CSV table of C-alpha atoms in Angstrom, one decimal:
chain,number,residue,atom,x,y,z
A,26,MET,CA,0.0,0.0,0.0
A,27,LEU,CA,1.3,3.4,-0.9
A,28,THR,CA,1.5,5.9,1.9
A,29,ILE,CA,2.9,9.4,2.4
A,30,ASP,CA,5.4,9.4,5.2
A,31,LEU,CA,6.7,12.8,6.5
A,32,SER,CA,8.2,11.5,9.7
A,33,ASN,CA,11.1,13.6,10.9
A,34,ARG,CA,10.2,16.3,8.5
A,35,VAL,CA,9.3,19.8,9.8
A,36,ALA,CA,6.6,21.9,8.3
A,37,LEU,CA,5.6,25.5,8.8
A,38,VAL,CA,2.0,26.5,7.9
A,39,THR,CA,1.3,30.2,8.1
A,40,GLY,CA,-2.3,31.2,9.0
A,41,SER,CA,-3.1,27.8,10.4
A,42,SER,CA,-5.5,28.5,13.2
A,43,ARG,CA,-8.5,27.6,11.0
A,44,GLY,CA,-9.7,27.0,7.5
A,45,ILE,CA,-7.3,25.8,4.8
A,46,GLY,CA,-4.3,26.4,7.0
A,47,LEU,CA,-5.6,24.3,9.8
A,48,ALA,CA,-6.7,21.5,7.5
A,49,THR,CA,-3.2,21.6,5.9
A,50,ALA,CA,-1.4,21.5,9.2
A,51,GLU,CA,-3.5,18.6,10.3
A,52,ARG,CA,-2.9,16.6,7.1
A,53,LEU,CA,0.9,17.2,7.3
A,54,PHE,CA,0.9,16.3,11.0
A,55,ALA,CA,-1.1,13.1,10.3
A,56,ALA,CA,1.5,12.1,7.8
A,57,GLY,CA,4.1,12.3,10.5
A,58,ALA,CA,5.5,15.8,10.1
A,59,ASN,CA,6.3,18.1,13.0
A,60,VAL,CA,4.4,21.2,12.5
A,61,VAL,CA,4.7,24.9,13.3
A,62,LEU,CA,1.3,26.6,13.6
A,63,ASN,CA,1.1,30.3,13.0
A,64,ASN,CA,-1.5,33.0,13.4
A,65,ILE,CA,-1.3,36.8,13.4
A,66,ALA,CA,-2.3,37.0,17.0
A,67,GLU,CA,-3.0,34.7,20.0
A,68,SER,CA,-6.5,33.3,19.6
A,69,GLU,CA,-8.7,30.6,21.1
A,70,GLU,CA,-8.7,28.9,17.7
A,71,LEU,CA,-4.9,28.8,17.5
A,72,ALA,CA,-4.7,27.4,21.1
A,73,ALA,CA,-7.3,24.8,20.3
A,74,ALA,CA,-5.5,23.8,17.1
A,75,GLY,CA,-2.2,23.4,19.0
A,76,ALA,CA,-3.8,21.5,21.9
A,77,LYS,CA,-5.6,19.1,19.4
A,78,LEU,CA,-2.3,18.2,17.7
A,79,ALA,CA,-0.3,18.1,21.0
A,80,ALA,CA,-2.8,15.6,22.4
A,81,GLN,CA,-1.8,13.2,19.6
A,82,ARG,CA,1.9,13.9,19.6
A,83,ALA,CA,3.1,16.4,22.2
A,84,ASP,CA,6.6,16.9,20.8
A,85,GLY,CA,5.3,17.3,17.2
A,86,VAL,CA,3.8,20.8,17.4
A,87,ALA,CA,5.0,24.3,18.0
A,88,ILE,CA,3.2,27.6,17.9
A,89,SER,CA,4.6,30.9,16.5
A,90,VAL,CA,2.4,34.0,16.7
A,91,GLY,CA,3.2,36.8,14.3
A,92,ASP,CA,2.2,38.8,11.3
A,93,VAL,CA,3.9,37.4,8.2
A,94,GLY,CA,3.4,40.8,6.5
A,95,ASP,CA,6.0,42.2,8.9
A,96,PRO,CA,9.4,40.8,7.6
A,97,GLU,CA,10.9,40.8,11.1
A,98,ALA,CA,8.0,38.7,12.4
A,99,ALA,CA,8.3,36.4,9.4
A,100,LYS,CA,11.9,35.8,10.3
A,101,GLN,CA,11.0,35.0,13.9
A,102,ILE,CA,8.2,32.6,12.7
A,103,VAL,CA,10.8,30.7,10.6
A,104,ARG,CA,13.3,30.7,13.5
A,105,THR,CA,10.7,28.9,15.6
A,106,ALA,CA,11.3,25.8,13.4
A,107,PHE,CA,15.0,26.2,13.6
A,108,ASN,CA,15.1,26.7,17.4
A,109,ARG,CA,12.8,23.8,18.0
A,110,TRP,CA,13.9,21.2,15.5
A,111,LYS,CA,17.0,22.7,13.8
A,112,ARG,CA,15.5,22.2,10.4
A,113,LEU,CA,12.6,23.1,8.0
A,114,ASP,CA,11.5,20.9,5.1
A,115,ILE,CA,8.0,22.2,4.1
A,116,LEU,CA,6.8,25.7,4.0
A,117,VAL,CA,3.1,26.4,3.3
A,118,ASN,CA,2.4,30.1,2.7
A,119,ASN,CA,-1.3,30.2,3.5
A,120,ALA,CA,-1.9,33.3,5.6
A,121,GLY,CA,-4.1,35.7,3.7
A,122,ILE,CA,-6.8,38.3,4.1
A,123,LEU,CA,-9.6,39.4,1.8
A,124,ARG,CA,-11.0,42.9,1.4
A,125,ASP,CA,-13.7,43.3,-1.3
A,126,ASN,CA,-14.3,46.7,-2.7
A,127,LEU,CA,-15.1,48.3,-6.0
A,128,ILE,CA,-12.5,50.4,-7.8
A,129,GLY,CA,-12.6,53.9,-6.5
A,130,MET,CA,-13.8,52.8,-3.1
A,131,ILE,CA,-10.8,51.0,-1.8
A,132,PRO,CA,-9.3,52.5,1.3
A,133,ASP,CA,-5.5,53.0,1.1
A,134,GLU,CA,-5.2,51.0,4.3
A,135,ASP,CA,-6.8,48.0,2.6
A,136,ILE,CA,-4.4,48.2,-0.3
A,137,HIS,CA,-1.4,48.1,2.0
A,138,SER,CA,-2.7,45.5,4.4
A,139,VAL,CA,-3.8,43.0,1.7
A,140,LEU,CA,-0.5,43.3,-0.2
A,141,ALA,CA,1.5,43.1,3.1
A,142,THR,CA,-0.2,39.9,4.3
A,143,ASN,CA,-0.8,38.1,1.0
A,144,LEU,CA,2.3,39.0,-1.0
A,145,VAL,CA,5.0,40.6,1.2
A,146,GLY,CA,4.4,37.8,3.7
A,147,VAL,CA,5.0,35.2,1.1
A,148,ILE,CA,8.2,36.8,-0.1
A,149,ALA,CA,9.5,37.5,3.4
A,150,THR,CA,8.8,34.0,4.6
A,151,ILE,CA,10.5,32.4,1.5
A,152,GLN,CA,13.5,34.7,1.9
A,153,HIS,CA,14.0,33.6,5.5
A,154,ALA,CA,13.1,30.0,5.0
A,155,ALA,CA,14.7,29.0,1.7
A,156,ARG,CA,18.3,28.5,3.0
A,157,LEU,CA,17.1,26.5,6.0
A,158,ILE,CA,15.0,24.2,3.7
A,159,ALA,CA,17.9,24.0,1.2
A,160,ARG,CA,20.2,22.5,3.9
A,161,ASN,CA,18.5,19.2,3.4
A,162,LYS,CA,18.7,19.4,-0.4
A,163,ASN,CA,15.1,18.2,-0.5
A,164,GLY,CA,12.2,20.5,0.4
A,165,SER,CA,8.9,21.9,-0.7
A,166,ILE,CA,7.4,25.3,-0.6
A,167,VAL,CA,3.7,25.6,-1.4
A,168,ASN,CA,2.1,29.0,-1.8
A,169,ILE,CA,-1.6,29.4,-1.6
A,170,SER,CA,-2.8,31.7,-4.4
A,171,SER,CA,-6.3,31.9,-5.6
A,172,ILE,CA,-8.4,31.4,-8.7
A,173,ILE,CA,-8.9,35.2,-8.4
A,174,GLY,CA,-5.1,35.6,-9.0
A,175,VAL,CA,-5.4,33.6,-12.2
A,176,ARG,CA,-8.8,34.8,-13.6
A,177,GLY,CA,-9.5,38.0,-11.7
A,178,ASN,CA,-12.9,39.0,-10.3
A,179,ARG,CA,-15.1,42.1,-9.9
A,180,GLY,CA,-14.5,43.8,-6.6
A,181,GLU,CA,-11.1,42.1,-6.0
A,182,LEU,CA,-8.6,44.5,-7.5
A,183,VAL,CA,-6.1,44.3,-4.6
A,184,TYR,CA,-6.8,40.7,-3.6
A,185,GLY,CA,-6.4,39.6,-7.2
A,186,ALA,CA,-3.2,41.5,-7.6
A,187,SER,CA,-1.8,40.0,-4.4
A,188,LYS,CA,-2.6,36.5,-5.5
A,189,ALA,CA,-1.3,37.0,-9.0
A,190,GLY,CA,1.9,38.3,-7.3
A,191,VAL,CA,2.1,35.0,-5.4
A,192,ILE,CA,2.1,33.1,-8.6
A,193,GLY,CA,4.9,35.3,-10.0
A,194,ALA,CA,6.9,34.8,-6.8
A,195,THR,CA,6.3,31.1,-7.0
A,196,LEU,CA,7.6,30.9,-10.6
A,197,SER,CA,10.8,32.9,-9.8
A,198,ALA,CA,11.5,31.0,-6.6
A,199,ALA,CA,11.0,27.7,-8.3
A,200,LYS,CA,13.7,28.5,-10.8
A,201,GLU,CA,16.2,29.9,-8.3
A,202,LEU,CA,15.7,27.1,-5.7
A,203,ALA,CA,15.4,24.1,-8.0
A,204,PRO,CA,19.2,23.6,-8.1
A,205,LEU,CA,19.2,23.5,-4.3
A,206,GLY,CA,16.6,20.7,-4.3
A,207,VAL,CA,13.7,22.9,-3.2
A,208,ARG,CA,10.5,22.6,-5.2
A,209,VAL,CA,8.1,25.6,-5.2
A,210,ASN,CA,4.5,25.4,-6.4
A,211,ALA,CA,1.3,27.3,-6.0
A,212,ILE,CA,-2.3,26.2,-5.5
A,213,ALA,CA,-5.1,28.3,-6.8
A,214,PRO,CA,-8.2,27.3,-4.8
A,215,GLY,CA,-11.6,28.2,-6.1
A,216,PHE,CA,-14.6,28.7,-3.8
A,217,ILE,CA,-13.7,27.1,-0.5
A,218,ASP,CA,-15.9,26.9,2.5
A,219,THR,CA,-13.9,28.9,5.0
A,220,ALA,CA,-14.4,32.0,7.2
A,221,MET,CA,-13.2,34.1,4.3
A,222,THR,CA,-16.2,33.1,2.2
A,223,ALA,CA,-18.7,32.8,5.0
A,224,HIS,CA,-19.7,36.4,4.9
A,225,LEU,CA,-21.2,36.2,1.4
A,226,ARG,CA,-24.9,36.8,1.0
A,227,PRO,CA,-26.9,33.5,0.3
A,228,GLU,CA,-27.7,34.6,-3.3
A,229,VAL,CA,-24.1,35.3,-4.0
A,230,ARG,CA,-23.1,32.0,-2.5
A,231,ALA,CA,-25.6,30.2,-4.6
A,232,GLU,CA,-24.4,32.0,-7.7
A,233,ARG,CA,-20.8,31.0,-7.0
A,234,ILE,CA,-21.7,27.4,-6.5
A,235,ALA,CA,-23.7,27.4,-9.7
A,236,SER,CA,-20.5,28.3,-11.5
A,237,ILE,CA,-18.7,25.2,-10.3
A,238,ALA,CA,-18.8,22.2,-12.6
A,239,MET,CA,-18.7,19.7,-9.7
A,240,GLY,CA,-21.7,21.5,-8.2
A,241,ARG,CA,-20.4,21.9,-4.7
A,242,ILE,CA,-18.3,24.3,-2.7
A,243,GLY,CA,-14.8,23.1,-1.9
A,244,LYS,CA,-13.7,21.9,1.5
A,245,PRO,CA,-10.5,23.0,3.2
A,246,GLU,CA,-9.4,19.4,3.0
A,247,ASP,CA,-9.6,19.5,-0.8
A,248,VAL,CA,-6.8,22.1,-0.7
A,249,ALA,CA,-4.9,20.4,2.1
A,250,ASN,CA,-4.8,17.1,0.2
A,251,THR,CA,-3.1,18.9,-2.7
A,252,VAL,CA,-0.6,20.5,-0.4
A,253,LEU,CA,0.1,17.1,1.1
A,254,PHE,CA,0.8,15.7,-2.4
A,255,LEU,CA,3.1,18.7,-3.3
A,256,ALA,CA,5.0,18.3,0.0
A,257,SER,CA,5.5,14.6,-0.5
A,258,GLU,CA,7.9,12.6,-2.6
A,259,TYR,CA,5.1,11.8,-4.9
A,260,ALA,CA,5.6,15.3,-6.3
A,261,SER,CA,9.4,15.0,-6.4
A,262,TYR,CA,9.6,16.2,-10.0
A,263,VAL,CA,6.9,18.9,-9.8
A,264,THR,CA,8.1,22.5,-9.4
A,265,GLY,CA,7.0,25.9,-10.8
A,266,GLN,CA,3.4,24.8,-11.2
A,267,VAL,CA,0.1,26.4,-10.3
A,268,ILE,CA,-2.5,23.8,-9.5
A,269,GLY,CA,-6.2,24.7,-9.5
A,270,VAL,CA,-8.3,23.2,-6.8
A,271,ASP,CA,-11.6,24.5,-7.8
A,272,GLY,CA,-14.0,21.7,-8.9
A,273,GLY,CA,-14.0,23.1,-12.4
A,274,MET,CA,-15.1,26.6,-11.4
A,275,LEU,CA,-15.7,29.1,-14.1
A,276,ILE,CA,-15.1,32.8,-13.3
B,8,MET,CA,39.7,28.0,15.3
B,9,ILE,CA,36.8,30.0,13.9
B,10,GLU,CA,38.9,31.3,11.1
B,11,THR,CA,40.0,27.8,10.1
B,12,ARG,CA,36.3,26.8,9.8
B,13,ILE,CA,35.5,29.9,7.8
B,14,GLN,CA,38.4,29.4,5.5
B,15,LYS,CA,37.3,25.9,4.9
B,16,ILE,CA,33.9,27.1,3.6
B,17,PHE,CA,35.4,29.8,1.4
B,18,ALA,CA,38.0,27.4,0.1
B,19,THR,CA,35.4,24.8,-0.8
B,20,VAL,CA,33.0,27.2,-2.5
B,21,LEU,CA,35.6,29.3,-4.3
B,22,GLU,CA,37.9,26.3,-4.9
B,23,LEU,CA,40.9,28.1,-3.3
B,24,SER,CA,44.3,26.6,-2.8
B,25,ARG,CA,45.7,26.0,0.7
B,26,ASP,CA,48.2,28.8,0.5
B,27,PHE,CA,45.7,31.4,-0.7
B,28,ASP,CA,45.9,34.7,1.0
B,29,PHE,CA,42.4,35.1,2.4
B,30,ALA,CA,43.1,38.7,3.4
B,31,THR,CA,42.9,39.7,-0.2
B,32,LEU,CA,39.5,38.1,-0.7
B,33,ARG,CA,36.7,40.5,-1.7
B,34,TYR,CA,33.2,40.1,-3.0
B,35,ASN,CA,32.9,40.8,-6.7
B,36,GLU,CA,36.7,41.4,-6.9
B,37,HIS,CA,37.7,37.7,-6.8
B,38,PRO,CA,36.4,36.3,-10.1
B,39,ASP,CA,34.6,33.4,-8.4
B,40,TRP,CA,33.0,35.3,-5.5
B,41,THR,CA,29.8,36.1,-7.5
B,42,SER,CA,26.3,36.6,-6.0
B,43,VAL,CA,25.6,32.9,-6.5
B,44,ALA,CA,28.8,31.9,-4.8
B,45,HIS,CA,28.0,34.4,-2.0
B,46,MET,CA,24.8,32.6,-1.2
B,47,SER,CA,26.6,29.3,-1.3
B,48,ILE,CA,29.2,30.7,1.2
B,49,VAL,CA,26.3,32.0,3.4
B,50,ALA,CA,24.7,28.5,3.3
B,51,GLY,CA,28.0,26.9,4.1
B,52,LEU,CA,28.7,29.2,7.0
B,53,GLU,CA,25.2,28.7,8.4
B,54,MET,CA,25.5,25.0,8.4
B,55,GLU,CA,29.1,25.0,9.8
B,56,PHE,CA,28.1,27.2,12.7
B,57,ASP,CA,24.5,26.1,13.0
B,58,ILE,CA,23.2,29.7,12.7
B,59,ILE,CA,20.7,31.7,10.6
B,60,MET,CA,22.3,34.9,9.4
B,61,GLU,CA,20.5,38.2,9.3
B,62,THR,CA,19.8,39.6,5.8
B,63,ASP,CA,21.8,42.8,6.8
B,64,ASP,CA,24.8,40.6,7.6
B,65,ILE,CA,24.6,38.7,4.4
B,66,LEU,CA,24.6,42.0,2.5
B,67,ALA,CA,27.4,43.4,4.6
B,68,MET,CA,29.7,40.4,4.1
B,69,SER,CA,31.8,42.1,1.5
B,70,ASP,CA,35.2,40.6,2.2
B,71,TYR,CA,36.9,37.9,4.2
B,72,ALA,CA,37.7,40.0,7.2
B,73,LYS,CA,34.1,41.2,7.4
B,74,ALA,CA,33.0,37.6,7.2
B,75,VAL,CA,35.2,36.7,10.2
B,76,GLU,CA,33.9,39.6,12.1
B,77,ILE,CA,30.3,38.7,11.5
B,78,ILE,CA,30.6,35.0,12.2
B,79,ALA,CA,32.6,35.8,15.4
B,80,ARG,CA,29.6,37.8,16.6
B,81,TYR,CA,27.2,34.9,15.9
B,82,SER,CA,29.5,32.5,17.7
B,83,ALA,CA,29.7,34.8,20.7
B,84,ASP,CA,25.9,35.0,20.7
B,85,ASN,CA,25.5,31.2,20.8
């Protein structure tokens, strides 16, 4: 029977107190990896996530609180893995925020905060993590982009730009880090059932689901399973790719 | 002792002979100390001394003497 075994590997998942990040951390942990959980601030969700994993394997989880959009904090988040396990094998850049607004009505603060968290955070975390991952000559970085970063969407000028930027960063990092044995890929989720999409009005939600060929909203686990694949040896020759996890969504 | 370990990294990455005068070694002046080699040197030093270097220090490591100064500081911190 084929299995994915990430024993003795260390994974950092940013924005992992809930949603896609939490599902991803749980998948990687279940495959045997030691996991660093991260959230922008202390929260009950983060503490609960840490406690849940620690109950299964107490020495397999660490928590690092910090805003990836702040490069100094991003450095400290990466150092959590180094200080605890002296290594890092898998980086999942998942932390992200969404601020919908039509063009002309976007507050400057939203432009800066969305780009800081969604794009600067990815760049800063890769910059600090890449050499540590490269020490083992075998690692994986997975950046969570979005179907919006590929296709665009009304009301998502900044979010779309940030997620398109994540794809550009992925492609460049993949080329630079491939000789060091580090694969870099992006996932472009479609409409996923998370707190980020929970605020949508029922009619908008129904409209979005109607645009999905598979006829259902995605689950965080759908994305997490793809991260698990990309982090595993089964993806050992996959780098510089953007994989849609969208159920055949049209946008 | 620290210098011996640092010299080993430089010598390996830049393929220097044993009798090379390390005091003359400067980034972008030695033909093999390119930006790519620079990151290999950084990676080698980080592994040798089990440290993670600050970006400012990576950018400031412009010659061999500076490298010794920077690594000595990390070693003192550890």
